[in-house]
Amino acid sequence: MAKDKQLIKLDHISKSFGNQLVLDDLDLYIRENEFITLLGPSGCGKTTTLRILGGFETPDKGTVYFDGQDITHLPPNKRPLNTVFQKYALFTHMTIAENIAFGLKIKNKPKTYIQDKIKYALKLVNLDGFENRMPDSLSGGQQQRIAIARAIVNEPKVLLLDEPLGALDLKLRQDMQYELIRLKNELGITFLYVTHDQEEALTMSDTIVVMNQGYIQQIGTPEKIYNEPENAFVADFIGDSNIISATMIEDYLVEILGARFVSTDAGFGKNKPVDVVIRPEDVELVKPEEGIIQGTVTHVIFKGVHYEMEVMANGHEWLVQSTSMFPVGTPVGIKVDPYNIQTMHKPESEDEEAIGVEE
Amino acid sequence: MKNKKNLLAFPYLLWSAGFIIIPLCMIFFYGFTDKTNRFTFANVVSIVEGENLKALGISILLALIATLICVLLSYPLAYILSGSGMKQSGFMIFVFILPMWMNFLLRTLAWQTLLEKNGVINMILHFLHLPVLNIINTPYAIVLGMVYNFLPFMILPLYNALSKIDPSVIEAARDLGANSFQTFVNVIFPLSIPGLISGITMVSVPALTTFVISDMLGGGKILLIGNVIEQEFKQANNWHVGSGLSIVLMLFILLAMGLTAKYDKEGGSYF
Ligand SMILES: Nc1ncnc2c1ncn2[C@@H]1O[C@H](COP(=O)(O)OP(=O)(O)O)[C@@H](O)[C@H]1O
Ligand SMILES: [Mg+2]
């Protein structure tokens, strides 16, 4: 299928700085026209991955393929991709028009073509008429749009964006998220996006790559990553969740904090220690006698759409989100639907915790 | 709060009044009057007299050459040190400005000794059976003295300007298709111009006005405009002509600074 064509392939990439291993044997492919996001805590190697793709770092081991060709040692100016840098990196000594025209002038494009492109790009990022302004006179959000315009006039096959919204305030960030999705659809090119913000990743991406300490933890659609985290790290990093040690009694039956819950997971063996993830919105509070576990409400916060409550039950502080409120001190029962219990293998060592366990 | 600040500024006001404004007023007073304190343009116009004009011409020429050499020497050095990200780059800069800690007169005197007909350099050259150097008391020696003395003033602002350039701006240029040379011409060099301009100003002004270097390394044979002015004040005891010539020199400096500042502003676009 053409849609699934692999445009970029990172093949067994390793990279160290000094004796610090930043990327360890990383494998990743990027399909044509997808919005793919590298998501992970700060320092996990996202920027390094992006810089290897952009040509600003050379991997110690491994190969970078673009459209089947080895580009590992190609300098940045020869790569058919463009980068939007975290701090905009506009040329402060040039006007906005000159900034946008930079790549085209280097490639000796005709004047009229360049003029048209500047107009088109400014329109695309909603900044018509900014041609003769200087970068310093623009707000952070506007500068970021110019940085994007400057990149896309070169018609790259892939746009690399390193936390492009990191420096903007919340409201502007949300506006820009929709803007970027619109841009991606209008341009029909591949976006490789880097962020440490899980909400941003969930909102924007076709595919999310969750990274930690230089390892890929899980690759999947936002729904898959959210609903079926493969390990405790992913579950914890993506949204709030209750991660509890449990025992898989047998297929479809799991013992959590001494109580038995029906689940939809199988294949873990009998009486195996596991971790289960239950999202706070999937915890149902009912009358004590109707619950599988009984407890008491210890905290209530009103969050606008819902209430967030903490319930102490069988020695575990359960995080619960619900539209109905139970006052502090209320005895309650806890119920969870079988398909809302996500079972994961327990990591056996710390190293494995970082790698994520392969099934 | 604001009053307090004003109060703090008072010593500086006093300083600039006492040591800048009053002397300047005196120079203008002497420059535009004759010995009977009557107004005249004669002192200023005396610049066109043969000897004076020649001195001004040589001064400008030597100052230009010295400045150019300083630029050519400093730029590559500052560029390499700023870009290398070496831990030692700070130390290297320190080494290059170390001579500034020595007294200016001593440094120049040292060069006199080094360059003399039977000086240290010629002794070494003679020992190596190489042709001896006869540049003492020539314009070459003066330019050498200027370059040696004023080089740090070029290196420092250039190094500052170059190391302030955000590496990601350079990467952005590369990312947009520019090779290293195009990146230098279109991005790095234009961004370094403010440093270059301060360097040029800080080298060319003292080079244009010096009289010590030409005295010590020119052997009194080559008169710079600084020497002429010095002689008017000290030997001829004619403060009026000395002040008049100083005013002309000041005009030249202001003109040059104005030109470079204008070029700096227009230098925004490099395509
Ligand atoms: N040029 C470099 N020199 C030394 N260490 C670096 C360099 N670049 C990145 N690192 C280190 O590599 C690790 C990963 O960095 P990075 O890829 O920037 O992470 P992220 O973008 O996910 O926050 C960090 O610990 C960082 O300190
Ligand atoms: Mg980063």
XYZ file of C-alpha atoms and ligand atoms in Angstrom:
658
model
C 0.000 0.000 0.000
C 1.433 3.372 -1.015
C 0.209 5.002 2.160
C 2.338 2.688 4.220
C 5.521 3.359 2.300
C 8.490 3.650 4.640
C 10.121 6.986 3.977
C 12.701 7.028 6.738
C 14.314 4.142 8.514
C 16.596 4.354 11.497
C 18.483 1.108 11.593
C 20.212 0.023 14.818
C 21.249 3.557 15.745
C 23.518 4.022 18.764
C 24.958 7.284 19.976
C 27.068 8.214 22.993
C 28.324 11.532 24.264
C 31.515 10.846 26.159
C 30.715 7.695 28.067
C 26.999 8.465 28.317
C 24.971 6.198 26.072
C 22.144 8.378 24.755
C 20.614 6.125 22.118
C 21.011 2.378 22.301
C 20.311 0.302 19.221
C 17.313 2.344 18.162
C 15.103 1.021 15.371
C 12.371 3.175 13.919
C 10.679 3.686 10.606
C 8.547 6.585 9.518
C 5.807 6.205 6.938
C 5.072 8.724 4.236
C 2.586 11.443 5.242
C 2.226 10.460 8.853
C 2.343 12.732 11.860
C 4.723 10.871 14.100
C 5.676 12.086 17.555
C 8.663 11.207 19.702
C 7.392 11.468 23.247
C 9.396 11.061 26.406
C 10.771 12.818 29.456
C 13.469 15.429 29.045
C 16.891 13.911 28.380
C 15.617 10.646 26.904
C 17.274 11.252 23.538
C 14.496 12.787 21.422
C 16.507 15.776 20.234
C 19.505 13.581 19.528
C 17.339 11.327 17.351
C 16.056 14.362 15.468
C 19.549 15.787 15.035
C 20.765 12.499 13.614
C 17.950 12.714 11.076
C 18.717 16.367 10.305
C 22.398 15.619 9.814
C 23.696 17.555 12.815
C 24.946 14.470 14.626
C 26.463 11.310 13.255
C 25.479 8.065 14.960
C 28.273 5.921 16.381
C 26.614 2.846 14.981
C 23.736 2.188 12.619
C 22.369 3.589 9.389
C 19.842 6.265 8.450
C 17.872 5.489 5.298
C 15.818 8.006 3.377
C 13.659 6.553 0.655
C 15.897 3.499 0.629
C 19.145 5.486 0.365
C 21.818 5.602 3.022
C 22.061 9.240 4.166
C 23.948 8.628 7.410
C 26.901 10.784 6.379
C 25.143 13.333 4.161
C 25.592 16.941 5.407
C 22.408 18.771 6.499
C 22.294 20.998 3.413
C 22.017 17.950 1.147
C 19.099 16.308 2.961
C 15.537 16.555 1.640
C 14.179 17.479 5.042
C 13.937 20.670 7.040
C 13.982 21.397 10.742
C 11.981 23.793 12.892
C 14.216 24.524 15.846
C 13.017 24.827 19.417
C 14.207 28.415 19.814
C 13.035 29.472 16.317
C 16.605 30.306 15.209
C 15.487 33.073 12.869
C 18.116 35.220 11.161
C 17.837 38.405 13.205
C 19.707 40.494 10.615
C 17.173 39.766 7.886
C 13.575 40.772 7.325
C 10.825 38.174 7.523
C 10.734 37.953 3.719
C 14.503 37.422 3.579
C 14.265 34.773 6.264
C 11.661 32.848 4.324
C 13.518 33.316 1.047
C 16.823 32.052 2.452
C 16.618 28.443 1.309
C 15.184 29.383 -2.091
C 17.878 31.994 -2.770
C 20.554 29.477 -1.875
C 19.009 27.184 -4.477
C 18.973 30.060 -7.015
C 15.239 29.977 -7.605
C 13.839 32.724 -9.869
C 12.772 35.989 -8.206
C 9.088 35.729 -9.090
C 8.949 32.167 -7.821
C 10.482 33.285 -4.532
C 8.038 36.196 -4.209
C 5.081 33.883 -4.787
C 6.427 31.395 -2.278
C 6.876 34.065 0.406
C 3.295 35.234 -0.094
C 1.961 31.693 -0.059
C 3.898 30.715 3.060
C 2.908 33.829 5.002
C -0.716 33.208 4.133
C -0.401 29.609 5.220
C 0.831 30.615 8.670
C -1.665 33.506 8.915
C 0.908 36.287 8.859
C 0.179 38.033 5.562
C 1.816 41.413 5.229
C 4.722 40.681 7.599
C 7.296 40.683 4.760
C 9.253 43.729 5.868
C 9.139 43.260 9.625
C 12.242 42.230 11.544
C 12.158 39.008 13.592
C 12.798 40.858 16.867
C 9.550 42.781 16.469
C 7.463 39.586 16.470
C 5.977 37.693 19.409
C 7.182 34.189 20.224
C 4.200 32.570 18.521
C 4.662 34.665 15.405
C 8.383 33.886 15.268
C 7.589 30.199 15.482
C 5.187 30.506 12.545
C 7.891 32.258 10.526
C 10.319 29.465 11.385
C 7.760 27.007 10.037
C 7.144 29.121 6.931
C 10.888 29.374 6.322
C 11.148 25.584 6.403
C 8.128 24.628 4.308
C 8.823 26.908 1.302
C 11.616 24.472 0.489
C 9.005 21.753 0.033
C 10.749 19.210 2.239
C 9.473 15.649 2.200
C 9.744 15.615 5.965
C 9.480 18.421 8.471
C 11.307 17.872 11.755
C 9.927 19.854 14.681
C 11.760 19.914 18.010
C 9.353 20.995 20.764
C 8.233 23.892 18.571
C 5.548 24.996 21.013
C 7.621 24.552 24.161
C 8.193 28.270 24.701
C 4.583 29.369 24.134
C 1.895 29.822 26.764
C -0.910 27.309 27.158
C -3.649 29.011 25.143
C -1.361 29.815 22.229
C 0.041 26.311 22.369
C -3.407 24.799 21.948
C -4.207 27.105 19.019
C -0.903 26.234 17.379
C -1.592 22.510 17.800
C -4.664 22.764 15.583
C -2.768 25.055 13.241
C -0.028 22.447 12.848
C -2.511 19.655 12.148
C -4.178 21.847 9.501
C -0.775 22.661 7.998
C 0.194 19.029 7.846
C -3.012 18.114 6.060
C -2.723 21.010 3.629
C 0.905 20.288 2.790
C 0.549 16.540 2.679
C 4.037 15.913 4.009
C 5.487 13.889 6.855
C 5.833 15.567 10.245
C 8.266 14.223 12.801
C 7.388 15.973 16.015
C 9.246 15.977 19.317
C 7.600 16.781 22.626
C 7.644 15.854 26.281
C 3.981 16.864 26.614
C 1.765 13.786 26.475
C -1.416 15.756 25.833
C 0.174 17.440 22.841
C 1.274 14.069 21.523
C -2.175 12.527 21.994
C -3.896 15.479 20.277
C -1.734 15.736 17.207
C -0.191 12.424 16.266
C -1.045 9.568 13.945
C 1.710 7.571 15.615
C 3.388 8.075 18.971
C 6.819 6.739 19.828
C 7.262 6.679 23.593
C 10.930 6.891 24.567
C 12.769 6.573 27.838
C 16.507 6.635 28.517
C 17.376 6.108 24.869
C 15.071 3.148 24.387
C 11.782 2.989 22.548
C 9.124 1.898 25.019
C 6.139 1.569 22.715
C 5.056 2.611 19.243
C 1.390 2.942 18.389
C -1.606 5.128 17.706
C -2.599 7.558 20.474
C -5.601 5.345 21.351
C -3.444 2.255 21.575
C -0.785 3.988 23.676
C -3.403 5.400 26.022
C -5.636 2.377 26.371
C -3.112 -0.408 26.111
C 0.202 0.774 27.555
C 2.716 -2.019 27.256
C 4.533 -1.280 30.477
C 4.323 0.717 33.653
C 6.519 3.505 32.271
C 4.190 4.178 29.342
C 1.122 3.908 31.556
C 2.569 6.319 34.060
C 3.863 8.774 31.469
C 0.662 8.919 29.427
C -2.034 10.406 31.611
C -2.930 9.685 35.215
C -3.315 6.076 36.109
C -3.515 3.574 38.911
C -0.594 1.198 38.486
C -0.949 -1.666 40.974
C 0.982 -4.852 41.595
C -1.275 -7.840 41.038
C -1.261 -11.562 40.397
C -2.641 -13.211 37.299
C -4.486 -16.155 38.854
C -5.336 -17.672 35.507
C -6.459 -16.457 32.082
C -9.138 -13.752 32.466
C -8.841 -13.611 36.263
C -6.539 -11.257 38.155
C -6.110 -10.697 41.876
C -5.665 -7.009 42.740
C -5.000 -6.077 46.380
C -6.473 -9.363 47.526
C -9.672 -9.113 45.515
C -10.412 -10.995 42.321
C -11.308 -9.059 39.169
C -12.456 -10.480 35.860
C -10.211 -9.243 33.026
C -9.958 -9.697 29.270
C -6.255 -10.559 29.276
C -4.849 -14.008 28.863
C -1.570 -15.753 28.172
C 0.389 -14.718 31.251
C 0.358 -18.169 32.824
C -0.977 -19.165 36.235
C -0.244 -17.225 39.443
C 2.163 -14.845 37.696
C 3.032 -11.471 39.235
C 1.922 -8.651 36.930
C 1.231 -4.919 36.950
C -2.243 -3.693 36.126
C -3.129 -0.235 34.869
C -6.559 1.206 35.545
C -7.295 4.717 34.290
C -8.945 6.940 36.931
C -11.982 7.503 34.712
C -12.483 3.732 34.524
C -12.785 3.256 38.263
C -16.474 3.070 39.144
C -17.593 4.131 42.604
C -20.704 2.313 43.830
C -22.402 1.410 47.104
C -19.989 -0.573 49.342
C -21.918 -3.844 49.021
C -21.937 -3.627 45.202
C -18.161 -3.123 44.896
C -15.426 -5.707 44.521
C -13.278 -3.741 46.939
C -14.491 -1.450 49.717
C -12.871 1.804 50.795
C -13.313 5.367 51.986
C -13.055 8.655 50.076
C -10.093 10.656 51.378
C -9.824 13.630 48.981
C -12.134 15.456 46.588
C -11.136 18.127 44.068
C -13.482 19.727 41.556
C -11.776 19.812 38.152
C -14.438 21.423 35.988
C -15.656 18.554 33.825
C -15.331 16.005 36.599
C -14.425 15.450 40.213
C -11.112 13.914 41.085
C -11.204 11.769 44.204
C -8.837 9.603 46.145
C -10.191 6.457 47.710
C -8.277 4.420 50.278
C -9.100 0.784 49.665
C -7.154 -2.361 50.645
C -4.058 -0.323 51.403
C -3.923 1.472 48.036
C -4.780 5.075 47.273
C -7.007 4.809 44.193
C -7.227 7.792 41.871
C -10.801 8.183 40.631
C -12.416 10.588 38.185
C -16.175 10.792 38.091
C -18.925 13.266 37.267
C -20.728 12.424 40.500
C -19.235 13.510 43.786
C -18.786 11.431 46.928
C -17.901 13.573 49.988
C -14.776 12.849 52.003
C -15.401 10.038 54.498
C -18.049 8.275 52.416
C -17.665 4.486 52.417
C -17.715 3.323 48.792
C -17.316 0.192 46.699
C -14.957 -0.006 43.718
C -15.839 -1.747 40.468
C -13.841 -1.977 37.236
C -15.124 -3.351 33.952
C -13.003 -6.262 32.690
C -11.859 -4.476 29.483
C -10.650 -1.492 31.531
C -8.014 -3.531 33.324
C -4.774 -3.411 31.337
C -2.368 -6.159 32.378
C 1.391 -5.822 31.892
C 4.402 -8.017 32.549
C 6.392 -6.991 35.572
C 9.915 -5.832 34.759
C 12.372 -8.159 36.482
C 15.259 -5.694 36.736
C 15.852 -1.992 36.484
C 17.459 -2.361 33.091
C 14.423 -4.153 31.834
C 12.294 -1.391 33.247
C 14.045 1.035 30.943
C 13.926 -1.204 27.905
C 10.356 -2.331 28.315
C 9.731 -6.024 28.073
C 9.335 -7.542 24.662
C 6.526 -10.054 24.345
C 13.920 55.735 43.922
C 14.487 57.776 40.810
C 16.056 60.551 42.844
C 18.396 58.076 44.424
C 19.545 56.945 41.004
C 20.103 60.541 39.987
C 22.132 61.030 43.119
C 24.283 58.036 42.248
C 24.895 59.471 38.797
C 26.178 62.721 40.271
C 29.866 61.720 40.598
C 29.880 60.679 36.964
C 28.312 63.938 35.925
C 30.983 65.747 37.885
C 33.648 63.602 36.287
C 32.455 64.151 32.740
C 32.028 67.850 33.354
C 35.506 68.189 34.815
C 37.443 65.944 32.500
C 35.490 65.803 29.256
C 33.248 68.794 28.762
C 35.490 71.526 30.130
C 38.611 70.378 28.218
C 36.499 70.034 25.097
C 35.202 73.571 25.529
C 38.757 74.792 26.020
C 39.901 73.053 22.852
C 37.103 74.683 20.920
C 37.890 78.034 22.505
C 41.613 77.857 21.665
C 40.921 76.322 18.263
C 38.786 79.195 17.078
C 40.757 82.127 18.540
C 44.137 83.708 17.884
C 46.699 84.871 20.413
C 44.732 88.049 21.031
C 41.638 85.956 21.768
C 39.898 87.102 18.610
C 37.774 84.695 16.616
C 39.501 83.065 13.654
C 39.327 80.029 11.373
C 43.067 80.176 10.717
C 44.009 77.430 13.220
C 41.588 74.961 11.724
C 42.446 75.908 8.164
C 46.148 75.409 8.884
C 45.530 71.727 8.263
C 45.870 72.388 4.525
C 49.439 73.662 4.986
C 51.885 71.304 3.263
C 53.506 69.692 6.324
C 50.252 69.314 8.226
C 48.301 67.901 5.299
C 51.076 65.423 4.604
C 51.077 64.335 8.243
C 47.323 63.873 8.195
C 47.542 61.876 4.960
C 50.241 59.555 6.315
C 48.346 59.178 9.596
C 45.183 58.122 7.811
C 47.054 55.763 5.526
C 49.026 54.068 8.318
C 45.952 53.855 10.538
C 43.993 52.230 7.705
C 46.750 49.737 6.988
C 47.174 48.888 10.674
C 43.419 48.454 11.091
C 43.193 46.240 8.029
C 46.044 44.051 9.248
C 44.377 43.805 12.664
C 41.128 42.687 11.021
C 42.892 40.104 8.877
C 44.780 38.718 11.865
C 41.928 38.836 14.380
C 38.968 37.564 12.415
C 40.230 34.043 11.696
C 41.558 33.746 15.233
C 38.330 34.957 16.851
C 36.294 32.773 14.493
C 38.235 29.620 15.272
C 38.247 30.268 19.019
C 34.542 31.128 19.179
C 33.400 28.159 17.134
C 35.632 25.499 18.576
C 33.779 25.242 21.859
C 37.177 24.391 23.299
C 37.648 24.748 26.983
C 40.943 26.470 26.256
C 39.478 29.183 24.065
C 39.093 31.519 27.022
C 42.719 30.891 27.922
C 43.837 31.544 24.340
C 42.048 34.886 24.339
C 43.738 35.645 27.648
C 47.136 34.916 26.102
C 46.430 37.271 23.224
C 45.389 40.146 25.435
C 48.124 39.523 27.988
C 50.427 42.202 26.491
C 47.769 44.753 27.423
C 48.782 44.263 31.044
C 52.192 45.661 30.241
C 52.712 49.370 30.077
C 52.124 50.765 26.611
C 55.407 52.714 26.609
C 57.366 49.685 27.752
C 55.877 47.528 25.024
C 56.790 50.042 22.365
C 60.226 50.557 23.830
C 60.700 46.794 23.714
C 59.945 46.778 20.008
C 62.468 49.567 19.534
C 65.131 47.395 21.084
C 64.029 44.369 19.133
C 64.039 46.124 15.770
C 67.241 48.187 16.128
C 69.970 47.797 13.523
C 71.955 45.765 16.034
C 68.896 44.673 17.928
C 67.839 41.223 19.021
C 66.010 40.292 15.810
C 68.874 41.247 13.571
C 71.335 39.408 15.790
C 69.304 36.257 15.357
C 68.913 36.801 11.612
C 72.636 37.418 11.293
C 73.408 34.278 13.270
C 71.169 32.294 10.904
C 72.884 33.916 7.899
C 69.623 35.493 6.830
C 69.342 39.036 5.437
C 68.941 41.580 8.231
C 65.792 43.615 8.748
C 66.011 47.361 8.315
C 62.576 48.564 9.252
C 63.292 50.649 12.345
C 62.541 54.315 11.667
C 60.337 53.433 8.686
C 56.540 53.423 8.332
C 56.694 49.605 8.510
C 57.919 49.767 12.076
C 55.160 52.229 12.969
C 52.478 49.973 11.485
C 54.014 47.015 13.323
C 53.850 48.969 16.575
C 50.242 49.933 15.958
C 49.200 46.382 15.133
C 51.006 44.958 18.126
C 49.584 47.496 20.540
C 46.016 47.615 19.298
C 45.399 44.006 18.219
C 43.646 43.042 21.479
C 41.082 45.771 20.870
C 40.140 44.023 17.642
C 40.220 40.451 18.931
C 38.004 41.036 21.960
C 34.907 42.585 20.319
C 35.135 40.164 17.387
C 35.389 37.171 19.692
C 32.470 38.500 21.706
C 30.256 39.030 18.670
C 31.124 35.656 17.145
C 30.640 33.647 20.308
C 27.267 35.299 20.890
C 25.889 33.841 17.655
C 23.388 31.096 18.521
C 24.686 27.782 17.113
C 21.148 26.846 16.136
C 21.039 29.839 13.753
C 24.069 28.424 11.982
C 22.451 24.996 11.936
C 19.280 26.554 10.532
C 21.253 27.980 7.614
C 22.829 24.585 6.946
C 19.426 22.976 7.243
C 18.022 25.348 4.616
C 20.634 24.237 2.113
C 23.593 26.564 2.663
C 27.063 25.005 2.563
C 29.690 26.149 5.073
C 30.866 28.999 2.856
C 27.357 30.278 2.122
C 26.547 30.031 5.811
C 29.563 32.149 6.641
C 28.850 34.809 4.023
C 25.107 35.088 4.612
C 24.756 34.478 8.321
C 27.935 34.405 10.403
C 29.694 37.395 8.887
C 26.669 39.742 8.942
C 25.970 38.808 12.544
C 29.571 39.602 13.471
C 29.520 43.102 11.940
C 28.714 44.942 15.187
C 31.845 43.393 16.732
C 33.859 44.204 13.640
C 32.744 47.825 13.792
C 33.667 48.249 17.439
C 37.003 46.615 16.705
C 37.667 48.920 13.784
C 36.755 51.968 15.848
C 38.819 50.881 18.800
C 41.887 50.264 16.646
C 41.670 53.041 14.102
C 41.059 55.908 16.532
C 44.160 55.386 18.681
C 46.159 54.515 15.551
C 45.101 57.760 13.919
C 45.980 59.879 16.941
C 49.128 58.212 18.258
C 52.362 60.113 18.558
C 54.246 57.822 20.898
C 54.539 54.928 18.452
C 55.739 57.153 15.642
C 58.187 58.842 18.012
C 59.734 55.631 19.260
C 59.619 53.437 16.180
C 59.705 56.144 13.501
C 62.744 57.846 14.991
C 61.132 61.263 14.614
C 61.595 60.954 10.838
C 57.955 60.300 10.126
C 55.555 62.909 11.413
C 52.016 61.782 12.086
C 49.265 64.287 12.766
C 49.538 63.336 16.435
C 53.193 64.381 16.419
C 52.356 67.685 14.761
C 49.734 68.466 17.375
C 52.068 67.407 20.170
C 54.770 69.713 18.842
C 52.374 72.637 18.587
C 51.446 72.223 22.234
C 54.837 71.379 23.685
C 57.530 72.851 21.491
C 55.877 75.740 19.634
C 53.732 76.378 22.699
C 50.959 77.370 20.318
C 47.798 76.004 21.922
C 45.675 77.722 19.316
C 47.011 75.856 16.275
C 47.282 72.638 18.292
C 43.630 72.886 19.268
C 42.581 73.781 15.732
C 44.304 70.685 14.330
C 42.788 68.546 17.097
C 39.352 69.721 16.062
C 40.023 68.674 12.474
C 41.207 65.266 13.660
C 38.108 64.911 15.823
C 35.970 65.712 12.807
C 37.670 62.974 10.822
C 37.062 60.461 13.599
C 33.410 61.442 13.971
C 32.966 61.203 10.220
C 34.515 57.741 10.117
C 32.393 56.550 13.035
C 29.260 57.961 11.423
C 30.036 56.164 8.184
C 30.634 52.822 9.846
C 27.496 53.165 11.945
C 25.479 53.866 8.809
C 27.039 50.875 7.083
C 26.169 48.769 10.113
C 22.487 49.652 9.843
C 22.330 49.122 6.113
C 24.386 45.984 6.418
C 21.281 44.085 7.460
C 20.702 42.407 4.158
C 23.525 40.528 2.579
C 21.962 39.112 -0.527
N 26.260 17.615 22.403
C 26.088 16.918 23.532
N 27.134 16.671 24.337
C 26.990 15.963 25.461
N 25.842 15.430 25.898
C 24.743 15.649 25.150
C 24.803 16.397 23.925
N 23.562 16.435 23.397
C 22.776 15.748 24.248
N 23.467 15.276 25.290
C 22.934 14.462 26.390
O 22.198 13.416 25.818
C 21.024 13.157 26.544
C 19.822 13.214 25.626
O 19.668 14.519 25.186
P 18.507 14.958 24.212
O 18.540 14.121 22.995
O 18.655 16.425 24.026
O 17.213 14.649 25.051
P 15.734 15.206 24.923
O 15.630 15.991 23.656
O 14.876 13.981 24.911
O 15.491 16.034 26.115
C 20.979 14.177 27.655
O 21.401 13.556 28.832
C 21.950 15.232 27.229
O 22.568 15.808 28.347
Mg 15.179 18.073 23.456
